[in-house]
Amino acid sequence: SQQGEEDPQALSIQEGENATMNCSYKTSINNLQWYRQNSGRGLVHLILIRSNEREKHSGRLRVTLDTSKKSSSLLITASRAADTASYFCATGRSNDYKLSFGAGTTVTVRA
Amino acid sequence: NAGVTQTPKFRVLKTGQSMTLLCAQDMNHEYMYWYRQDPGMGLRLIHYSVGEGTTAKGEVPDGYNVSRLKKQNFLLGLESAAPSQTSVYFCASSYSGQGRQPQHFGDGTRLSIL
């Protein structure tokens, strides 16, 4: 079963706008990761945030984590056409070797 | 530095045929994973390995077998292909498990079973 659930399933925005997507999970985690997948390609790691962290930044990406609400958000600022992709959250837990992925959010950035 | 390489990239099989998907990584990672990706389902873990000579079942292992004879290679086998195994298969590797380090993915194998 999927540990993470992304919301919304799909998002369409104008170039230059910000895009926000959310991830909710069910059980306690050690860390949470966000990945991007361009059409026809494999997943590419974006950011890893640990359970004792609340916010992380990487370039135009900002990730927040609220362990009390069991949720995370990914914000892409000043979006570009190249940001068109699917975005996945994945959770890691101490009693599990693997990551659990959500079904993803598909982001389309219109020129 | 190639990262994670999957072969083949595409394959069409008939029901009942067998095949092996190959994954190779050049990052000296201990952990390797096989996922399948179906529309609306995200990634589901088939099998994984925590080191050379080890394998373990993931969420959807039925109908698949794996082997990790060398640290850099992780093979996924379909003994008798079924249409339900039509999917995109991704291999990934990581330095450690439990999500403590990023996973590095190959570009996938698109498999159709007729």
mmCIF file of C-alpha atoms in Angstrom:
data_model
loop_
_atom_site.group_PDB
_atom_site.id
_atom_site.type_symbol
_atom_site.label_atom_id
_atom_site.label_comp_id
_atom_site.label_asym_id
_atom_site.label_seq_id
_atom_site.Cartn_x
_atom_site.Cartn_y
_atom_site.Cartn_z
ATOM 1 C CA SER A 1 0.000 0.000 0.000
ATOM 2 C CA GLN A 2 1.172 3.528 -0.701
ATOM 3 C CA GLN A 3 2.421 5.458 2.280
ATOM 4 C CA GLY A 4 2.328 8.861 0.593
ATOM 5 C CA GLU A 5 -0.595 10.500 -1.158
ATOM 6 C CA GLU A 6 -0.030 13.583 -3.297
ATOM 7 C CA ASP A 7 -2.562 16.318 -3.850
ATOM 8 C CA PRO A 8 -3.611 17.548 -6.337
ATOM 9 C CA GLN A 9 -3.320 14.773 -8.906
ATOM 10 C CA ALA A 10 -2.766 17.349 -11.644
ATOM 11 C CA LEU A 11 -1.874 21.031 -11.757
ATOM 12 C CA SER A 12 -1.719 23.453 -14.676
ATOM 13 C CA ILE A 13 -0.092 26.858 -14.215
ATOM 14 C CA GLN A 14 1.255 29.747 -16.281
ATOM 15 C CA GLU A 15 4.996 30.206 -16.662
ATOM 16 C CA GLY A 16 6.260 32.439 -13.886
ATOM 17 C CA GLU A 17 3.608 31.367 -11.387
ATOM 18 C CA ASN A 18 4.290 29.289 -8.294
ATOM 19 C CA ALA A 19 3.240 25.651 -8.025
ATOM 20 C CA THR A 20 2.400 23.985 -4.725
ATOM 21 C CA MET A 21 1.718 20.311 -4.186
ATOM 22 C CA ASN A 22 1.106 18.400 -0.990
ATOM 23 C CA CYS A 23 1.921 14.962 0.337
ATOM 24 C CA SER A 24 0.190 13.234 3.219
ATOM 25 C CA TYR A 25 1.322 10.015 4.854
ATOM 26 C CA LYS A 26 -0.078 7.603 7.385
ATOM 27 C CA THR A 27 2.612 6.415 9.778
ATOM 28 C CA SER A 28 5.652 7.940 11.478
ATOM 29 C CA ILE A 29 8.629 8.525 9.219
ATOM 30 C CA ASN A 30 12.365 9.122 9.489
ATOM 31 C CA ASN A 31 12.555 11.241 6.380
ATOM 32 C CA LEU A 32 10.697 12.282 3.258
ATOM 33 C CA GLN A 33 12.002 12.778 -0.236
ATOM 34 C CA TRP A 34 10.660 14.508 -3.334
ATOM 35 C CA TYR A 35 11.417 13.291 -6.858
ATOM 36 C CA ARG A 36 10.713 14.627 -10.354
ATOM 37 C CA GLN A 37 9.954 12.473 -13.388
ATOM 38 C CA ASN A 38 10.035 13.883 -16.890
ATOM 39 C CA SER A 39 8.019 12.080 -19.544
ATOM 40 C CA GLY A 40 9.662 8.835 -20.576
ATOM 41 C CA ARG A 41 12.480 9.116 -18.041
ATOM 42 C CA GLY A 42 13.392 7.793 -14.627
ATOM 43 C CA LEU A 43 12.877 9.626 -11.337
ATOM 44 C CA VAL A 44 15.345 12.279 -10.309
ATOM 45 C CA HIS A 45 15.904 13.142 -6.638
ATOM 46 C CA LEU A 46 15.098 16.746 -5.660
ATOM 47 C CA ILE A 47 15.190 17.140 -1.876
ATOM 48 C CA LEU A 48 15.432 14.991 1.249
ATOM 49 C CA ILE A 49 14.019 16.344 4.512
ATOM 50 C CA ARG A 50 14.496 14.571 7.819
ATOM 51 C CA SER A 51 11.803 14.195 10.460
ATOM 52 C CA ASN A 52 13.500 16.727 12.776
ATOM 53 C CA GLU A 53 13.576 19.390 10.038
ATOM 54 C CA ARG A 54 10.705 21.716 9.180
ATOM 55 C CA GLU A 55 11.847 23.372 5.975
ATOM 56 C CA LYS A 56 14.506 22.978 3.280
ATOM 57 C CA HIS A 57 15.372 24.973 0.204
ATOM 58 C CA SER A 58 17.133 24.069 -3.022
ATOM 59 C CA GLY A 59 17.223 26.737 -5.701
ATOM 60 C CA ARG A 60 13.597 27.480 -6.643
ATOM 61 C CA LEU A 61 12.301 24.561 -4.566
ATOM 62 C CA ARG A 62 11.017 24.830 -1.008
ATOM 63 C CA VAL A 63 9.905 21.804 0.991
ATOM 64 C CA THR A 64 8.118 21.883 4.320
ATOM 65 C CA LEU A 65 7.401 19.025 6.693
ATOM 66 C CA ASP A 66 4.780 18.972 9.446
ATOM 67 C CA THR A 67 5.114 15.698 11.330
ATOM 68 C CA SER A 68 2.165 16.517 13.609
ATOM 69 C CA LYS A 69 -0.109 16.646 10.553
ATOM 70 C CA LYS A 70 1.808 13.922 8.717
ATOM 71 C CA SER A 71 2.143 16.118 5.669
ATOM 72 C CA SER A 72 4.705 17.799 3.438
ATOM 73 C CA SER A 73 4.527 20.389 0.691
ATOM 74 C CA LEU A 74 6.698 21.154 -2.313
ATOM 75 C CA LEU A 75 6.707 24.694 -3.675
ATOM 76 C CA ILE A 76 8.230 25.529 -7.035
ATOM 77 C CA THR A 77 8.668 29.274 -7.412
ATOM 78 C CA ALA A 78 8.749 31.200 -10.706
ATOM 79 C CA SER A 79 7.912 28.095 -12.723
ATOM 80 C CA ARG A 80 9.398 27.410 -16.137
ATOM 81 C CA ALA A 81 8.299 25.202 -19.016
ATOM 82 C CA ALA A 82 11.112 22.815 -18.053
ATOM 83 C CA ASP A 83 9.354 22.203 -14.713
ATOM 84 C CA THR A 84 6.614 20.318 -16.570
ATOM 85 C CA ALA A 85 6.861 16.843 -15.038
ATOM 86 C CA SER A 86 5.363 14.505 -12.469
ATOM 87 C CA TYR A 87 6.416 14.994 -8.864
ATOM 88 C CA PHE A 88 6.454 12.217 -6.285
ATOM 89 C CA CYS A 89 6.924 12.162 -2.546
ATOM 90 C CA ALA A 90 8.476 9.121 -0.882
ATOM 91 C CA THR A 91 8.742 8.271 2.798
ATOM 92 C CA GLY A 92 11.396 6.336 4.688
ATOM 93 C CA ARG A 93 10.810 4.623 8.023
ATOM 94 C CA SER A 94 13.206 3.194 10.576
ATOM 95 C CA ASN A 95 11.728 -0.322 10.485
ATOM 96 C CA ASP A 96 11.757 -0.548 6.690
ATOM 97 C CA TYR A 97 14.624 -0.689 4.209
ATOM 98 C CA LYS A 98 12.590 0.739 1.361
ATOM 99 C CA LEU A 99 10.943 3.996 0.333
ATOM 100 C CA SER A 100 7.191 4.180 -0.139
ATOM 101 C CA PHE A 101 6.072 6.331 -3.077
ATOM 102 C CA GLY A 102 2.840 8.192 -3.676
ATOM 103 C CA ALA A 103 0.981 8.260 -6.998
ATOM 104 C CA GLY A 104 2.380 11.678 -7.928
ATOM 105 C CA THR A 105 1.246 15.125 -9.033
ATOM 106 C CA THR A 106 1.443 15.963 -12.739
ATOM 107 C CA VAL A 107 2.453 19.588 -13.268
ATOM 108 C CA THR A 108 2.019 21.336 -16.605
ATOM 109 C CA VAL A 109 3.594 24.759 -17.042
ATOM 110 C CA ARG A 110 2.040 26.741 -19.917
ATOM 111 C CA ALA A 111 4.193 29.189 -21.845
ATOM 112 C CA ASN B 1 29.803 8.104 -14.951
ATOM 113 C CA ALA B 2 26.710 6.285 -16.247
ATOM 114 C CA GLY B 3 24.812 5.958 -12.922
ATOM 115 C CA VAL B 4 22.082 3.321 -13.293
ATOM 116 C CA THR B 5 21.733 1.606 -16.669
ATOM 117 C CA GLN B 6 18.807 -0.619 -17.621
ATOM 118 C CA THR B 7 18.665 -2.984 -20.575
ATOM 119 C CA PRO B 8 16.654 -3.435 -22.673
ATOM 120 C CA LYS B 9 14.736 -0.167 -23.009
ATOM 121 C CA PHE B 10 11.741 -1.739 -24.762
ATOM 122 C CA ARG B 11 10.493 -5.268 -25.161
ATOM 123 C CA VAL B 12 7.373 -7.018 -26.423
ATOM 124 C CA LEU B 13 6.703 -10.538 -25.197
ATOM 125 C CA LYS B 14 4.026 -13.125 -25.783
ATOM 126 C CA THR B 15 2.157 -14.609 -22.836
ATOM 127 C CA GLY B 16 4.152 -17.435 -21.318
ATOM 128 C CA GLN B 17 7.551 -16.293 -22.569
ATOM 129 C CA SER B 18 10.365 -15.576 -20.171
ATOM 130 C CA MET B 19 12.898 -12.777 -20.033
ATOM 131 C CA THR B 20 15.471 -11.084 -17.814
ATOM 132 C CA LEU B 21 15.831 -7.370 -17.242
ATOM 133 C CA LEU B 22 19.321 -6.192 -16.372
ATOM 134 C CA CYS B 23 20.246 -3.310 -14.092
ATOM 135 C CA ALA B 24 23.812 -2.111 -13.623
ATOM 136 C CA GLN B 25 25.082 0.675 -11.340
ATOM 137 C CA ASP B 26 28.566 2.131 -11.162
ATOM 138 C CA MET B 27 28.222 4.039 -7.870
ATOM 139 C CA ASN B 28 29.253 1.174 -5.557
ATOM 140 C CA HIS B 29 25.808 1.298 -3.901
ATOM 141 C CA GLU B 30 24.840 -1.466 -1.506
ATOM 142 C CA TYR B 31 21.074 -1.205 -1.999
ATOM 143 C CA MET B 32 19.258 -1.926 -5.244
ATOM 144 C CA TYR B 33 15.544 -1.989 -6.057
ATOM 145 C CA TRP B 34 13.141 -3.037 -8.788
ATOM 146 C CA TYR B 35 9.881 -1.091 -9.164
ATOM 147 C CA ARG B 36 6.995 -1.220 -11.581
ATOM 148 C CA GLN B 37 5.074 1.889 -12.561
ATOM 149 C CA ASP B 38 1.502 1.697 -13.763
ATOM 150 C CA PRO B 39 -0.813 4.632 -14.580
ATOM 151 C CA GLY B 40 -2.306 6.168 -11.435
ATOM 152 C CA MET B 41 -0.473 3.719 -9.166
ATOM 153 C CA GLY B 42 2.847 5.414 -8.576
ATOM 154 C CA LEU B 43 5.837 3.144 -8.046
ATOM 155 C CA ARG B 44 5.405 -0.248 -6.434
ATOM 156 C CA LEU B 45 8.382 -2.167 -5.125
ATOM 157 C CA ILE B 46 8.812 -5.651 -6.579
ATOM 158 C CA HIS B 47 12.047 -6.869 -4.953
ATOM 159 C CA TYR B 48 15.068 -5.260 -3.397
ATOM 160 C CA SER B 49 18.588 -6.159 -2.271
ATOM 161 C CA VAL B 50 20.593 -4.831 0.663
ATOM 162 C CA GLY B 51 23.888 -6.183 -0.608
ATOM 163 C CA GLU B 52 25.620 -8.651 -2.899
ATOM 164 C CA GLY B 53 24.080 -12.102 -2.607
ATOM 165 C CA THR B 54 20.924 -10.880 -0.808
ATOM 166 C CA THR B 55 17.378 -10.337 -2.069
ATOM 167 C CA ALA B 56 14.042 -9.612 -0.403
ATOM 168 C CA LYS B 57 10.406 -9.323 -1.445
ATOM 169 C CA GLY B 58 8.692 -5.988 -1.849
ATOM 170 C CA GLU B 59 5.004 -5.134 -2.230
ATOM 171 C CA VAL B 60 4.276 -7.016 -5.476
ATOM 172 C CA PRO B 61 6.784 -9.899 -5.837
ATOM 173 C CA ASP B 62 4.524 -12.574 -7.355
ATOM 174 C CA GLY B 63 5.545 -13.680 -10.848
ATOM 175 C CA TYR B 64 9.050 -12.206 -10.553
ATOM 176 C CA ASN B 65 12.437 -13.468 -9.398
ATOM 177 C CA VAL B 66 15.667 -11.565 -8.806
ATOM 178 C CA SER B 67 19.358 -12.213 -8.353
ATOM 179 C CA ARG B 68 22.278 -10.106 -7.095
ATOM 180 C CA LEU B 69 25.365 -12.182 -7.850
ATOM 181 C CA LYS B 70 27.568 -9.102 -8.269
ATOM 182 C CA LYS B 71 27.294 -5.891 -6.284
ATOM 183 C CA GLN B 72 26.859 -3.757 -9.384
ATOM 184 C CA ASN B 73 24.155 -5.864 -11.056
ATOM 185 C CA PHE B 74 20.550 -6.624 -10.124
ATOM 186 C CA LEU B 75 18.571 -8.907 -12.446
ATOM 187 C CA LEU B 76 14.780 -9.150 -12.636
ATOM 188 C CA GLY B 77 13.302 -12.268 -14.213
ATOM 189 C CA LEU B 78 9.855 -13.064 -15.504
ATOM 190 C CA GLU B 79 9.542 -16.844 -15.753
ATOM 191 C CA SER B 80 6.164 -16.970 -17.535
ATOM 192 C CA ALA B 81 5.012 -13.530 -18.642
ATOM 193 C CA ALA B 82 1.368 -12.532 -18.175
ATOM 194 C CA PRO B 83 -0.521 -9.533 -19.637
ATOM 195 C CA SER B 84 -0.855 -8.137 -16.088
ATOM 196 C CA GLN B 85 2.921 -7.660 -16.099
ATOM 197 C CA THR B 86 2.707 -5.088 -18.874
ATOM 198 C CA SER B 87 4.296 -2.076 -17.219
ATOM 199 C CA VAL B 88 7.292 0.210 -17.057
ATOM 200 C CA TYR B 89 10.022 -1.263 -14.869
ATOM 201 C CA PHE B 90 12.512 0.916 -13.033
ATOM 202 C CA CYS B 91 15.681 -0.058 -11.272
ATOM 203 C CA ALA B 92 17.170 2.139 -8.561
ATOM 204 C CA SER B 93 20.143 2.064 -6.230
ATOM 205 C CA SER B 94 21.136 3.856 -3.041
ATOM 206 C CA TYR B 95 24.068 4.038 -0.667
ATOM 207 C CA SER B 96 21.909 3.129 2.337
ATOM 208 C CA GLY B 97 18.325 2.132 3.067
ATOM 209 C CA GLN B 98 15.395 3.490 5.082
ATOM 210 C CA GLY B 99 15.324 6.579 2.870
ATOM 211 C CA ARG B 100 18.425 8.058 4.515
ATOM 212 C CA GLN B 101 20.002 8.661 1.129
ATOM 213 C CA PRO B 102 18.508 9.450 -2.300
ATOM 214 C CA GLN B 103 17.732 6.670 -4.715
ATOM 215 C CA HIS B 104 19.202 6.894 -8.204
ATOM 216 C CA PHE B 105 16.976 5.620 -11.005
ATOM 217 C CA GLY B 106 17.527 4.216 -14.454
ATOM 218 C CA ASP B 107 15.379 5.360 -17.385
ATOM 219 C CA GLY B 108 13.171 2.294 -17.323
ATOM 220 C CA THR B 109 12.254 -0.725 -19.414
ATOM 221 C CA ARG B 110 8.910 -0.553 -21.191
ATOM 222 C CA LEU B 111 7.523 -4.073 -21.325
ATOM 223 C CA SER B 112 4.400 -5.174 -23.184
ATOM 224 C CA ILE B 113 2.972 -8.653 -22.811
ATOM 225 C CA LEU B 114 0.593 -9.711 -25.583
#
